[in-house]
PDB file of C-alpha atoms in Angstrom:
ATOM      1  CA  ALA K   1      42.224  22.433  30.005  1.00  0.00           C
ATOM      2  CA  ASP K   2      39.113  21.781  27.896  1.00  0.00           C
ATOM      3  CA  PHE K   3      37.477  19.805  30.698  1.00  0.00           C
ATOM      4  CA  ILE K   4      37.952  22.662  33.153  1.00  0.00           C
ATOM      5  CA  GLN K   5      36.724  25.270  30.663  1.00  0.00           C
ATOM      6  CA  THR K   6      33.502  23.396  30.009  1.00  0.00           C
ATOM      7  CA  ASN K   7      32.726  22.150  33.526  1.00  0.00           C
ATOM      8  CA  LEU K   8      33.876  24.917  35.856  1.00  0.00           C
ATOM      9  CA  THR K   9      30.870  27.213  35.828  1.00  0.00           C
ATOM     10  CA  LYS K  10      30.506  28.129  39.517  1.00  0.00           C
ATOM     11  CA  VAL K  11      32.826  28.877  42.401  1.00  0.00           C
ATOM     12  CA  GLY K  12      30.726  28.840  45.523  1.00  0.00           C
ATOM     13  CA  ALA K  13      27.578  30.762  44.639  1.00  0.00           C
ATOM     14  CA  LEU K  14      29.239  32.867  41.933  1.00  0.00           C
ATOM     15  CA  ALA K  15      29.041  32.106  38.223  1.00  0.00           C
ATOM     16  CA  VAL K  16      32.464  32.118  36.540  1.00  0.00           C
ATOM     17  CA  THR K  17      33.918  31.759  33.071  1.00  0.00           C
ATOM     18  CA  VAL K  18      37.301  30.185  32.405  1.00  0.00           C
ATOM     19  CA  GLU K  19      39.675  30.804  29.536  1.00  0.00           C
ATOM     20  CA  ALA K  20      43.111  29.364  28.812  1.00  0.00           C
ATOM     21  CA  ILE K  21      46.102  31.715  28.697  1.00  0.00           C
ATOM     22  CA  ASP K  22      49.784  31.257  27.898  1.00  0.00           C
ATOM     23  CA  PRO K  23      52.136  30.763  30.863  1.00  0.00           C
ATOM     24  CA  GLU K  24      53.995  33.917  29.790  1.00  0.00           C
ATOM     25  CA  GLN K  25      50.863  35.953  30.557  1.00  0.00           C
ATOM     26  CA  LEU K  26      50.885  34.924  34.225  1.00  0.00           C
ATOM     27  CA  ASN K  27      51.967  37.647  36.613  1.00  0.00           C
ATOM     28  CA  ILE K  28      53.533  35.712  39.485  1.00  0.00           C
ATOM     29  CA  PRO K  29      54.887  38.056  42.166  1.00  0.00           C
ATOM     30  CA  VAL K  30      58.454  37.510  43.326  1.00  0.00           C
ATOM     31  CA  GLU K  31      58.725  36.600  47.006  1.00  0.00           C
ATOM     32  CA  ARG K  32      60.590  39.235  48.961  1.00  0.00           C
ATOM     33  CA  VAL K  33      62.793  37.729  51.640  1.00  0.00           C
ATOM     34  CA  LYS K  34      64.875  39.253  54.412  1.00  0.00           C
ATOM     35  CA  GLU K  35      67.740  36.994  55.440  1.00  0.00           C
ATOM     36  CA  ILE K  36      68.490  36.922  59.171  1.00  0.00           C
ATOM     37  CA  LYS K  37      71.639  35.266  60.479  1.00  0.00           C
ATOM     38  CA  SER K  38      72.087  35.022  64.234  1.00  0.00           C
ATOM     39  CA  THR K  39      72.993  32.713  67.092  1.00  0.00           C
ATOM     40  CA  VAL K  40      70.746  30.985  69.615  1.00  0.00           C
ATOM     41  CA  ALA K  41      71.487  28.967  72.728  1.00  0.00           C
ATOM     42  CA  SER K  42      69.141  26.200  71.558  1.00  0.00           C
ATOM     43  CA  LEU K  43      66.595  25.528  68.824  1.00  0.00           C
ATOM     44  CA  ARG K  44      63.648  26.311  71.092  1.00  0.00           C
ATOM     45  CA  LEU K  45      60.671  27.858  69.329  1.00  0.00           C
ATOM     46  CA  ASP K  46      60.639  30.946  71.561  1.00  0.00           C
ATOM     47  CA  ALA K  47      64.332  31.659  70.905  1.00  0.00           C
ATOM     48  CA  VAL K  48      64.236  31.146  67.135  1.00  0.00           C
ATOM     49  CA  ALA K  49      60.912  32.967  66.658  1.00  0.00           C
ATOM     50  CA  GLY K  50      62.135  35.823  68.855  1.00  0.00           C
ATOM     51  CA  ILE K  51      65.088  36.361  66.537  1.00  0.00           C
ATOM     52  CA  GLY K  52      62.941  36.017  63.417  1.00  0.00           C
ATOM     53  CA  TYR K  53      60.344  38.540  64.584  1.00  0.00           C
ATOM     54  CA  GLY K  54      62.726  40.836  66.472  1.00  0.00           C
ATOM     55  CA  VAL K  55      61.198  40.459  69.948  1.00  0.00           C
ATOM     56  CA  SER K  56      62.508  39.105  73.238  1.00  0.00           C
ATOM     57  CA  ARG K  57      62.360  35.408  74.038  1.00  0.00           C
ATOM     58  CA  SER K  58      60.121  36.001  77.078  1.00  0.00           C
ATOM     59  CA  ARG K  59      57.616  38.049  75.061  1.00  0.00           C
ATOM     60  CA  MET K  60      57.617  35.410  72.333  1.00  0.00           C
ATOM     61  CA  ALA K  61      57.011  32.709  74.966  1.00  0.00           C
ATOM     62  CA  ARG K  62      53.861  34.580  76.078  1.00  0.00           C
ATOM     63  CA  GLU K  63      52.659  34.825  72.462  1.00  0.00           C
ATOM     64  CA  ILE K  64      53.293  31.095  71.952  1.00  0.00           C
ATOM     65  CA  LYS K  65      51.354  30.169  75.113  1.00  0.00           C
ATOM     66  CA  MET K  66      48.409  32.192  73.768  1.00  0.00           C
ATOM     67  CA  ALA K  67      48.513  30.009  70.592  1.00  0.00           C
ATOM     68  CA  LYS K  68      49.401  32.952  68.338  1.00  0.00           C
ATOM     69  CA  VAL K  69      52.339  31.136  66.718  1.00  0.00           C
ATOM     70  CA  LYS K  70      52.075  28.248  64.266  1.00  0.00           C
ATOM     71  CA  VAL K  71      54.774  25.849  63.123  1.00  0.00           C
ATOM     72  CA  ASN K  72      54.112  24.339  59.704  1.00  0.00           C
ATOM     73  CA  TRP K  73      50.537  25.676  59.871  1.00  0.00           C
ATOM     74  CA  ARG K  74      49.775  23.922  63.188  1.00  0.00           C
ATOM     75  CA  PRO K  75      49.270  25.937  66.393  1.00  0.00           C
ATOM     76  CA  VAL K  76      51.960  25.262  69.002  1.00  0.00           C
ATOM     77  CA  THR K  77      51.566  26.296  72.656  1.00  0.00           C
ATOM     78  CA  ASP K  78      54.852  24.913  73.990  1.00  0.00           C
ATOM     79  CA  PRO K  79      57.690  27.502  73.997  1.00  0.00           C
ATOM     80  CA  ASP K  80      60.358  24.790  74.225  1.00  0.00           C
ATOM     81  CA  TYR K  81      59.176  23.052  71.041  1.00  0.00           C
ATOM     82  CA  LYS K  82      62.285  22.195  68.983  1.00  0.00           C
ATOM     83  CA  VAL K  83      62.350  23.654  65.467  1.00  0.00           C
ATOM     84  CA  ASP K  84      64.247  22.145  62.539  1.00  0.00           C
ATOM     85  CA  VAL K  85      65.485  23.168  59.094  1.00  0.00           C
ATOM     86  CA  GLY K  86      62.587  23.777  56.717  1.00  0.00           C
ATOM     87  CA  ASP K  87      60.047  24.595  59.439  1.00  0.00           C
ATOM     88  CA  VAL K  88      57.757  27.524  58.648  1.00  0.00           C
ATOM     89  CA  LEU K  89      56.906  29.721  61.626  1.00  0.00           C
ATOM     90  CA  SER K  90      53.916  31.995  61.203  1.00  0.00           C
ATOM     91  CA  MET K  91      52.355  34.590  63.444  1.00  0.00           C
ATOM     92  CA  ARG K  92      49.216  36.542  62.666  1.00  0.00           C
ATOM     93  CA  GLY K  93      50.058  40.128  61.824  1.00  0.00           C
ATOM     94  CA  ARG K  94      53.813  39.509  61.696  1.00  0.00           C
ATOM     95  CA  GLY K  95      54.262  37.230  58.685  1.00  0.00           C
ATOM     96  CA  ARG K  96      56.237  34.047  58.148  1.00  0.00           C
ATOM     97  CA  VAL K  97      59.760  32.985  59.007  1.00  0.00           C
ATOM     98  CA  VAL K  98      61.429  29.943  57.442  1.00  0.00           C
ATOM     99  CA  VAL K  99      64.279  28.159  59.229  1.00  0.00           C
ATOM    100  CA  ALA K 100      66.604  28.061  56.227  1.00  0.00           C
ATOM    101  CA  GLU K 101      69.843  26.657  57.544  1.00  0.00           C
ATOM    102  CA  LEU K 102      71.649  25.578  60.696  1.00  0.00           C
ATOM    103  CA  GLY K 103      75.326  26.428  60.873  1.00  0.00           C
ATOM    104  CA  GLY K 104      77.927  25.176  63.273  1.00  0.00           C
ATOM    105  CA  GLU K 105      78.574  26.026  66.872  1.00  0.00           C
ATOM    106  CA  THR K 106      80.322  29.162  68.059  1.00  0.00           C
ATOM    107  CA  LYS K 107      83.202  29.108  70.546  1.00  0.00           C
ATOM    108  CA  LYS K 108      80.701  29.764  73.317  1.00  0.00           C
ATOM    109  CA  GLY K 109      78.538  26.804  72.280  1.00  0.00           C
ATOM    110  CA  ARG K 110      75.724  28.766  70.633  1.00  0.00           C
ATOM    111  CA  LEU K 111      74.135  27.552  67.401  1.00  0.00           C
ATOM    112  CA  VAL K 112      74.300  29.633  64.221  1.00  0.00           C
ATOM    113  CA  VAL K 113      70.908  29.807  62.513  1.00  0.00           C
ATOM    114  CA  LYS K 114      69.888  31.385  59.202  1.00  0.00           C
ATOM    115  CA  LEU K 115      66.257  32.472  58.865  1.00  0.00           C
ATOM    116  CA  ASN K 116      64.346  33.819  55.871  1.00  0.00           C
ATOM    117  CA  ARG K 117      61.594  36.249  56.807  1.00  0.00           C
ATOM    118  CA  LEU K 118      58.977  36.562  54.073  1.00  0.00           C
ATOM    119  CA  LEU K 119      57.972  40.188  53.572  1.00  0.00           C
TER     120      LEU K 119
END
């Protein structure tokens, strides 16, 4: 902490001063999450992202082809990209969706997926 206080004097072109505070003084906002549980025919990016963002699979496929959707902070342009548990889907202007959990199969052969949409 002392090293940072004495040596961090500029951030970019701006002069800054640094002071140590207690961890209790930090105001860390609580992440607000909306849990979405649904079924998909497959773990294709367009299907999972469509459920997470509340749009049709065909519209999501167009958005993906225009490179508006990222998976784990990397642009993906292939709508049939397979997502996995822990993947973070992000879309500019719509927020982030985390693939939280994969459930079993339904009687009709669809996959149960649980998504967390960060608000």
